CSV table of C-alpha atoms in Angstrom, one decimal:
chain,number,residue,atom,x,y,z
A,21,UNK,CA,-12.2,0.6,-7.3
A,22,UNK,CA,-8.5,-0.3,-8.7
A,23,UNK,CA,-7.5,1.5,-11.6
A,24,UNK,CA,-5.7,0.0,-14.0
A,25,UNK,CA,-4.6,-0.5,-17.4
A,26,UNK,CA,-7.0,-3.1,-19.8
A,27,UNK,CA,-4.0,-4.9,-20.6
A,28,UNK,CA,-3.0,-5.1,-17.1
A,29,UNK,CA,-5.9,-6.1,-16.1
A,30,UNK,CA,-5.9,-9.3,-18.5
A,31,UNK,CA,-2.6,-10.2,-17.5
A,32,UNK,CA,-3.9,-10.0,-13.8
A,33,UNK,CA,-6.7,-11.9,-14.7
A,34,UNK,CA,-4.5,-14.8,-16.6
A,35,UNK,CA,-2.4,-15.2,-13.7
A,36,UNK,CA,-4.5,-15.6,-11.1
A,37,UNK,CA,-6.6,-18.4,-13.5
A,38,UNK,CA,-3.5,-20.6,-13.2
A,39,UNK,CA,-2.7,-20.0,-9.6
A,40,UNK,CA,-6.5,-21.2,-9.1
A,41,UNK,CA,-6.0,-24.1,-11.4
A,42,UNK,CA,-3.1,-24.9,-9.5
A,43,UNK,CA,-5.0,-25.2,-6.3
A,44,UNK,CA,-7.3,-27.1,-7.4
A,45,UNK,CA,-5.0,-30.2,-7.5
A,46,UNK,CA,-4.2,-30.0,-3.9
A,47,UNK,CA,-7.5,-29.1,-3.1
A,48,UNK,CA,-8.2,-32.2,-1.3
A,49,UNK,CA,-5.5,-30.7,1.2
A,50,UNK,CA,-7.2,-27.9,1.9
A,51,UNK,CA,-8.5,-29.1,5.3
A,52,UNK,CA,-4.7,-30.7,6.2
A,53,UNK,CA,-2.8,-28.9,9.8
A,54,UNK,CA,-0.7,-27.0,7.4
A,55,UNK,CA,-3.2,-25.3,5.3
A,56,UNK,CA,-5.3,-24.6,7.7
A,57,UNK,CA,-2.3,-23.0,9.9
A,58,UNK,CA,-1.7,-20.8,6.3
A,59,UNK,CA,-5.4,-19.5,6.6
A,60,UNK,CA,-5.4,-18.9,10.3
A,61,UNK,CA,-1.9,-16.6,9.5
A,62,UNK,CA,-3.6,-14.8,6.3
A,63,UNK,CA,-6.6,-13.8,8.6
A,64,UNK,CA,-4.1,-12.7,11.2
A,65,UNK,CA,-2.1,-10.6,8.6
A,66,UNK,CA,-4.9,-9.3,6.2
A,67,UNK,CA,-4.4,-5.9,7.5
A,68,UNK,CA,-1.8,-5.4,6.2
A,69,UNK,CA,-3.0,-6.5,2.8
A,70,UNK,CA,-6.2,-3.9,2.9
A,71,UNK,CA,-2.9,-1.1,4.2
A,72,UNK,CA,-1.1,-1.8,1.0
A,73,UNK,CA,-4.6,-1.8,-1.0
A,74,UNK,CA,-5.9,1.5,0.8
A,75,UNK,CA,-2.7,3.1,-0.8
A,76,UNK,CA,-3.4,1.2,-4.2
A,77,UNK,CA,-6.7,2.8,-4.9
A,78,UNK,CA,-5.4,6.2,-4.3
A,79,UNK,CA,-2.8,5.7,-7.1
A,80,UNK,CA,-3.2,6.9,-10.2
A,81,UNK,CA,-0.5,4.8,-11.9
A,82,UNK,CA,-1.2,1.0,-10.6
A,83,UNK,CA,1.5,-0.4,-8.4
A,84,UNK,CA,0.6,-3.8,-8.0
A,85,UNK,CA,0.5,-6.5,-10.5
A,86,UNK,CA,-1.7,-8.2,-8.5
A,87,UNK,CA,-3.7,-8.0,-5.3
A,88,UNK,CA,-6.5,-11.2,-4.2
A,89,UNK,CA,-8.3,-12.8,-1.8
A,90,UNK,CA,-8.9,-16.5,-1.6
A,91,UNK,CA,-12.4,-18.0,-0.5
A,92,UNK,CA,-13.7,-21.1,0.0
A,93,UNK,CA,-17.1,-22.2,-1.3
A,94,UNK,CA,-19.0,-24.7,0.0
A,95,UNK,CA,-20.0,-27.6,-2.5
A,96,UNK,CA,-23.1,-29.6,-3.5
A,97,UNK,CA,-23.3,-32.5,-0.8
A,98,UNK,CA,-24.0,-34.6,-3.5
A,99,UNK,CA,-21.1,-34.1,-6.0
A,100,UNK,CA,-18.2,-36.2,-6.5
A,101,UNK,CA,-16.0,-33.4,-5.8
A,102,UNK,CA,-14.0,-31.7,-2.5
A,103,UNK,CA,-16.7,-30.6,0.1
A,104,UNK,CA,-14.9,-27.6,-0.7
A,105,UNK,CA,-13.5,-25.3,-3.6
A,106,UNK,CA,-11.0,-23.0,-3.2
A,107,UNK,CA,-11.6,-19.5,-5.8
A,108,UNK,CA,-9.7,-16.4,-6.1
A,109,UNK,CA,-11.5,-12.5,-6.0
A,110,UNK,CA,-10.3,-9.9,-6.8
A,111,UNK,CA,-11.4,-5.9,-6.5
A,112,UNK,CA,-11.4,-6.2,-2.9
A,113,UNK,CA,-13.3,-3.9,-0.4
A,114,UNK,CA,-13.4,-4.4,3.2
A,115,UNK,CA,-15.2,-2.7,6.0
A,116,UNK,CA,-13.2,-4.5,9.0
A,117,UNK,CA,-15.9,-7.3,8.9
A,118,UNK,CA,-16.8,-8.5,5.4
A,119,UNK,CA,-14.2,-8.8,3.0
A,120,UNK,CA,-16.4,-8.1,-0.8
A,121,UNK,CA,-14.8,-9.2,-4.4
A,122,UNK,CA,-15.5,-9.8,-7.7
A,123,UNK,CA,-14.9,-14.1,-8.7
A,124,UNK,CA,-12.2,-14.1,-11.1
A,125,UNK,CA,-13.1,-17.3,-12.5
A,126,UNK,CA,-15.4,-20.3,-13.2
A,127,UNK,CA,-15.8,-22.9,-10.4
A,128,UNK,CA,-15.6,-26.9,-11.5
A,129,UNK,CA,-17.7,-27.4,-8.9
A,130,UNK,CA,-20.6,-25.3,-8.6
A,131,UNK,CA,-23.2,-23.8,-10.5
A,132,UNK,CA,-24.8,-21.5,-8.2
A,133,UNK,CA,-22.1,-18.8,-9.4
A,134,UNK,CA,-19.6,-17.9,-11.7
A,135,UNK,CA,-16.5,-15.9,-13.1
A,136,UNK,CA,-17.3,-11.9,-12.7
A,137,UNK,CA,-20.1,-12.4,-9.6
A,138,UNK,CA,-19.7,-10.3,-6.3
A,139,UNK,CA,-18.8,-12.5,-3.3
A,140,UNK,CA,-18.8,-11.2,0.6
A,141,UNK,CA,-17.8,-13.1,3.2
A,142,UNK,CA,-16.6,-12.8,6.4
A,143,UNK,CA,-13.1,-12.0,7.6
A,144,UNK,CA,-12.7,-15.0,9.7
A,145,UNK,CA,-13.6,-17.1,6.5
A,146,UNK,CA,-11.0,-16.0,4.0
A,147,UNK,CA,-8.2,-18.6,3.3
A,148,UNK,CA,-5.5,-16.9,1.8
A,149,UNK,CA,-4.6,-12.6,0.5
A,150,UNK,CA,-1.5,-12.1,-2.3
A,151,UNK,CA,-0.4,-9.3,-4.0
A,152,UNK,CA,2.9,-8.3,-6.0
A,153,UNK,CA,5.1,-5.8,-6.4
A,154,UNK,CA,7.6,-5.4,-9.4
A,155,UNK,CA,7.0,-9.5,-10.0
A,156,UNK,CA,7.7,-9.8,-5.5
A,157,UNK,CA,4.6,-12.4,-3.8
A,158,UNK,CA,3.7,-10.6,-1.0
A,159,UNK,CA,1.1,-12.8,1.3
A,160,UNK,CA,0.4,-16.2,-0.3
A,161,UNK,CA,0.3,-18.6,2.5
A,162,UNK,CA,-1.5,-21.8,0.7
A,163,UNK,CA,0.9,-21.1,-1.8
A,164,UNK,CA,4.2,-21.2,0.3
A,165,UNK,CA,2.5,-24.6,1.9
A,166,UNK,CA,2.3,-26.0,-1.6
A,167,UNK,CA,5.6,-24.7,-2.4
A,168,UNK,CA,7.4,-25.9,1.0
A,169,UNK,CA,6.2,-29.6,0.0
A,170,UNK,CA,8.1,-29.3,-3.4
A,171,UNK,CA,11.7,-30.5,-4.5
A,172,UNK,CA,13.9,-27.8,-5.1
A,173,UNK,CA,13.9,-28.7,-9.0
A,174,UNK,CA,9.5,-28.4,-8.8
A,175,UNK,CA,9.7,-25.1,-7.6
A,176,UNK,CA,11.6,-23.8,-9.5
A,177,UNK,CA,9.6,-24.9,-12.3
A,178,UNK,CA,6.8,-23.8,-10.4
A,179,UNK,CA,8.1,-20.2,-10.0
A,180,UNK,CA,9.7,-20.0,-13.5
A,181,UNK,CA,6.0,-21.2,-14.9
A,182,UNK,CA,4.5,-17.9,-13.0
A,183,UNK,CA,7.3,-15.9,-13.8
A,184,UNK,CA,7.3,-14.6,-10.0
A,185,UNK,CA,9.8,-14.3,-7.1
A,186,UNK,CA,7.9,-16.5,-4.4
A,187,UNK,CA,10.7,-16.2,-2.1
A,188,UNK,CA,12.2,-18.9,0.0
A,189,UNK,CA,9.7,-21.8,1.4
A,190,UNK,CA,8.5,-21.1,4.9
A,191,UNK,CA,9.0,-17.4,4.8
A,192,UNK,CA,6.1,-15.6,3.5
A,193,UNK,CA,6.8,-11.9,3.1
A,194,UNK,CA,4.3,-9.7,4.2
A,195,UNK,CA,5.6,-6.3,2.9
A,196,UNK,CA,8.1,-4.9,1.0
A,197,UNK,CA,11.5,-5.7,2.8
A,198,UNK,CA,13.2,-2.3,5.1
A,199,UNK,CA,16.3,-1.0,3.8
A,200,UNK,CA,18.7,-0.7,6.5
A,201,UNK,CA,19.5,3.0,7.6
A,202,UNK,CA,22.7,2.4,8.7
A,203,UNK,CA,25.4,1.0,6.7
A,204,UNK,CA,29.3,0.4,7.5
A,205,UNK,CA,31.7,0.6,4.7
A,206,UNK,CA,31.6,-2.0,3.1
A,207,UNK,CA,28.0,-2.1,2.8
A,208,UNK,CA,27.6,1.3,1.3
A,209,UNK,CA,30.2,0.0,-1.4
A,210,UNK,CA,28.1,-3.3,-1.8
A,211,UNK,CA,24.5,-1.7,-1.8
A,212,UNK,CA,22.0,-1.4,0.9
A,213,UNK,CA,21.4,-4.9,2.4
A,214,UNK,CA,17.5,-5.8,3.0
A,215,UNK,CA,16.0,-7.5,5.6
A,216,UNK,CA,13.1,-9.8,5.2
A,217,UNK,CA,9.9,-9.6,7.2
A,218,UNK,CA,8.1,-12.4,7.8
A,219,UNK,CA,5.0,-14.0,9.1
A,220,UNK,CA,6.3,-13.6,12.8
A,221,UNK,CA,7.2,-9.6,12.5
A,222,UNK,CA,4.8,-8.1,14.6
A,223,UNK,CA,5.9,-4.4,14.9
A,224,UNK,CA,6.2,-3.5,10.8
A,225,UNK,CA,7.2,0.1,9.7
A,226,UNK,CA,4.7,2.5,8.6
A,227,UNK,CA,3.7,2.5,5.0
A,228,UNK,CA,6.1,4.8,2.8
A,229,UNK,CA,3.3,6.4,1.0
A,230,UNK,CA,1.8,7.3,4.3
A,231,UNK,CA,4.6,8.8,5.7
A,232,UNK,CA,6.0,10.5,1.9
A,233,UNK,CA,2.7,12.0,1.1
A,234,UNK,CA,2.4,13.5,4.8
A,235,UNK,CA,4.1,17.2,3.5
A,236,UNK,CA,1.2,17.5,0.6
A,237,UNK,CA,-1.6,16.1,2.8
A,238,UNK,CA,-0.9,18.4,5.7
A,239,UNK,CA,-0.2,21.3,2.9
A,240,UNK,CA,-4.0,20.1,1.2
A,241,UNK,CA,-5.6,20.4,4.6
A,242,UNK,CA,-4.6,23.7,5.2
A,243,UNK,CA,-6.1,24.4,2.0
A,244,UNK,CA,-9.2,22.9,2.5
A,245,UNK,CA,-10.2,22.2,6.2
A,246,UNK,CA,-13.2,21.2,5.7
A,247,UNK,CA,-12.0,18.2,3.9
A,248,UNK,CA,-10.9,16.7,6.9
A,249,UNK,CA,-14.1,16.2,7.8
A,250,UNK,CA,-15.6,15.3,5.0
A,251,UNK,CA,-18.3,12.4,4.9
A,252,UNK,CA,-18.1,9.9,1.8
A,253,UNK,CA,-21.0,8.0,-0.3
A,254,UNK,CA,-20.9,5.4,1.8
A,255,UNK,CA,-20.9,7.5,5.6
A,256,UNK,CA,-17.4,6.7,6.0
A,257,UNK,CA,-15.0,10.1,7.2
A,258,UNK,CA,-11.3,9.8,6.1
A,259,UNK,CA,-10.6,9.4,9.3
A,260,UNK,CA,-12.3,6.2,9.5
A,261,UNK,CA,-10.9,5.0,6.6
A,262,UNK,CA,-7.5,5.3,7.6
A,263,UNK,CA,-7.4,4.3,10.8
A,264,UNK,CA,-8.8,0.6,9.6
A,265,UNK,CA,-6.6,0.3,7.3
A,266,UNK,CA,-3.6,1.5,9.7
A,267,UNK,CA,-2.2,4.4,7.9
A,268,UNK,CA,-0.7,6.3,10.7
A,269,UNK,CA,0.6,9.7,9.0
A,270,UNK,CA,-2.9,10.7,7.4
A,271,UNK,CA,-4.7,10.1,10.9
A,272,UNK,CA,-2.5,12.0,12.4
A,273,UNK,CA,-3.2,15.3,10.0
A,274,UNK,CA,-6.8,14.3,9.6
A,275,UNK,CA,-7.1,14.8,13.7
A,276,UNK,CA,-4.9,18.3,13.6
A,277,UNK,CA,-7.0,19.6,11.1
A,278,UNK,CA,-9.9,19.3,12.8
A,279,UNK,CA,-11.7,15.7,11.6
A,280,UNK,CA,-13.9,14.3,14.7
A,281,UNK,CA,-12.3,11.3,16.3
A,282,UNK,CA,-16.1,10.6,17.8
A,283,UNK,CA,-18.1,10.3,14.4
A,284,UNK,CA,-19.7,7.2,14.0
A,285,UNK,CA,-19.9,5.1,10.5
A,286,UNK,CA,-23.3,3.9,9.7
A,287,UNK,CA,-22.5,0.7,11.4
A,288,UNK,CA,-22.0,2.7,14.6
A,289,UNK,CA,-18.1,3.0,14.9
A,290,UNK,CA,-15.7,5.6,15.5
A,291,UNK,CA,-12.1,5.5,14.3
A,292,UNK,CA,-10.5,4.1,17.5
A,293,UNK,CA,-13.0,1.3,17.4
A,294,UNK,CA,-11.8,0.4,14.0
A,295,UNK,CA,-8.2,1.0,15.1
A,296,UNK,CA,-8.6,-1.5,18.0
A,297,UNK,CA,-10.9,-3.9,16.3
A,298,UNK,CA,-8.2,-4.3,13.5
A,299,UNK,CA,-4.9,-3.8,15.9
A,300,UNK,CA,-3.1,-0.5,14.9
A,301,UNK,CA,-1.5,0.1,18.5
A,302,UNK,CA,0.7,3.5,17.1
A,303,UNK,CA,-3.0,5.1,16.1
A,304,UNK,CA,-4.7,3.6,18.8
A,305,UNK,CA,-2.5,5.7,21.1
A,306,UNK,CA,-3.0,8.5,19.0
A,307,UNK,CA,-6.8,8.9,19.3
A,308,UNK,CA,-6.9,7.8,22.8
A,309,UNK,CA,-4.4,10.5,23.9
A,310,UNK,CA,-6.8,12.7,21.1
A,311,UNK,CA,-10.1,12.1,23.5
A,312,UNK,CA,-8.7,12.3,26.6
């Protein structure tokens, strides 16, 4: 489960109300080539949203402002409204099939469920993932569609209405931009200059978490080897855990201290399976090279 701050949490809460309020006035247009090319992208990228939330419920200190799923619910055939309605959740979990939430709020639409229910559905079904960083939209691919259909003047009285940096329309960012390593002269006077990843970036660095807690997560497995192989509440080893959500650098030390690339999950899956079912190809090589 996230931690984080009451206060945070409201705010979190607030802002993803309007976002879902603002959806539904397009949501008519949910079905249109566009949208349904945004969904078909945040399915393709959700990985990397569960990454970034793996590393998210380790923190202590929260580091997102933000981090959802959208879903779409299927209405009464009878109503007057969409045959559709688009909802936000939030508290994600995700097992590589079934992507879990909590509703964050009331639907106009239904009555069969409401603000604060669990929701599961599967990962081909979601429709959109977003989080934030320091006020940054990371995902949010219904949102840039919306956006890319605006004047310049409506979005930027969309984005000053949010208070968020949404980015330019038609590049969604998936994760924090890479600081160039090297810099020439004048650069290193400027600052560092950033470069953008977008949708069409397949081969994305490693998370910086993964690789700057390596030196204390090696040091703790020394310490206690028997964590490595350690089995949690739910039958899930570490091991598991991280190669789904495509942390390279804890794999890694989980394997050379001894955690077994061959246990199974209670769905009957070892960590390569996860690794190729969710497309990790740095930790697929590792484990393969591990068992053979």
């Amino acid at each position: 489960m996230l931690i984080c701050q009451p206060a945070l949490r409201y705010s979190v809460f607030i802002l993803l109300v309007k976002i879902m309020s603002e959806d539904k006035i397009v949501m008519v247009e949910g079905a249109s080539p566009a949208m349904q090319a945004a969904a078909e992208q945040a399915r393709k990228t959700f990985k990397y949203f569960w990454r970034e939330l793996s590393w998210e419920y380790r923190r202590i200190i929260p580091g997102l402002g933000l981090a959802a799923v959208k879903v779409a619910f299927a209405t009464d055939p009878d109503s007057e409204g969409p045959e559709v309605e688009h909802m936000w959740i939030n508290e994600i979990q995700f097992d590589g099939d079934t992507v879990s939430g909590v509703l964050l709020n009331n639907p106009q639409w239904l009555d069969s469920i409401a603000a604060g229910d669990p929701v599961s559905v599967p990962l081909a079904e979601i429709g959109d993932w977003m989080y934030t960083i320091n006020g940054k939209v990371y995902g949010g691919y219904s949102i840039d569609v919306m956006r890319s259909d605006m004047s310049k003047a409506e979005r930027e009285e969309h984005d000053q209405a949010w208070g968020l940096d949404f980015g330019k329309p038609g590049e969604v960012m998936i994760v924090p931009a890479a600081t160039q390593e090297k810099q020439g002269f004048l650069s290193g006077l400027f600052g560092k200059k950033e470069q953008p990843i977008i949708l069409s970036t397949e081969d994305l660095p490693e998370h910086p978490m993964s690789e700057n807690m390596a030196e204390k997560m090696d040091q703790g497995l020394r310490d206690e080897p028997a964590f490595a192989r350690s089995v949690d509440e739910d039958g899930w080893t570490l091991l598991q855990r991280d190669a789904l959500a495509g942390n390279l650098a804890p794999v890694s030390l989980l394997v050379k201290h001894g955690a077994d690339p061959n246990a199974l999950n209670p769905k009957g899956e070892s960590a390569l399976d996860l690794a190729r079912k969710m497309g990790w190809p740095r930790i697929i090589a590792l484990l393969e090279k591990k068992l053979h």
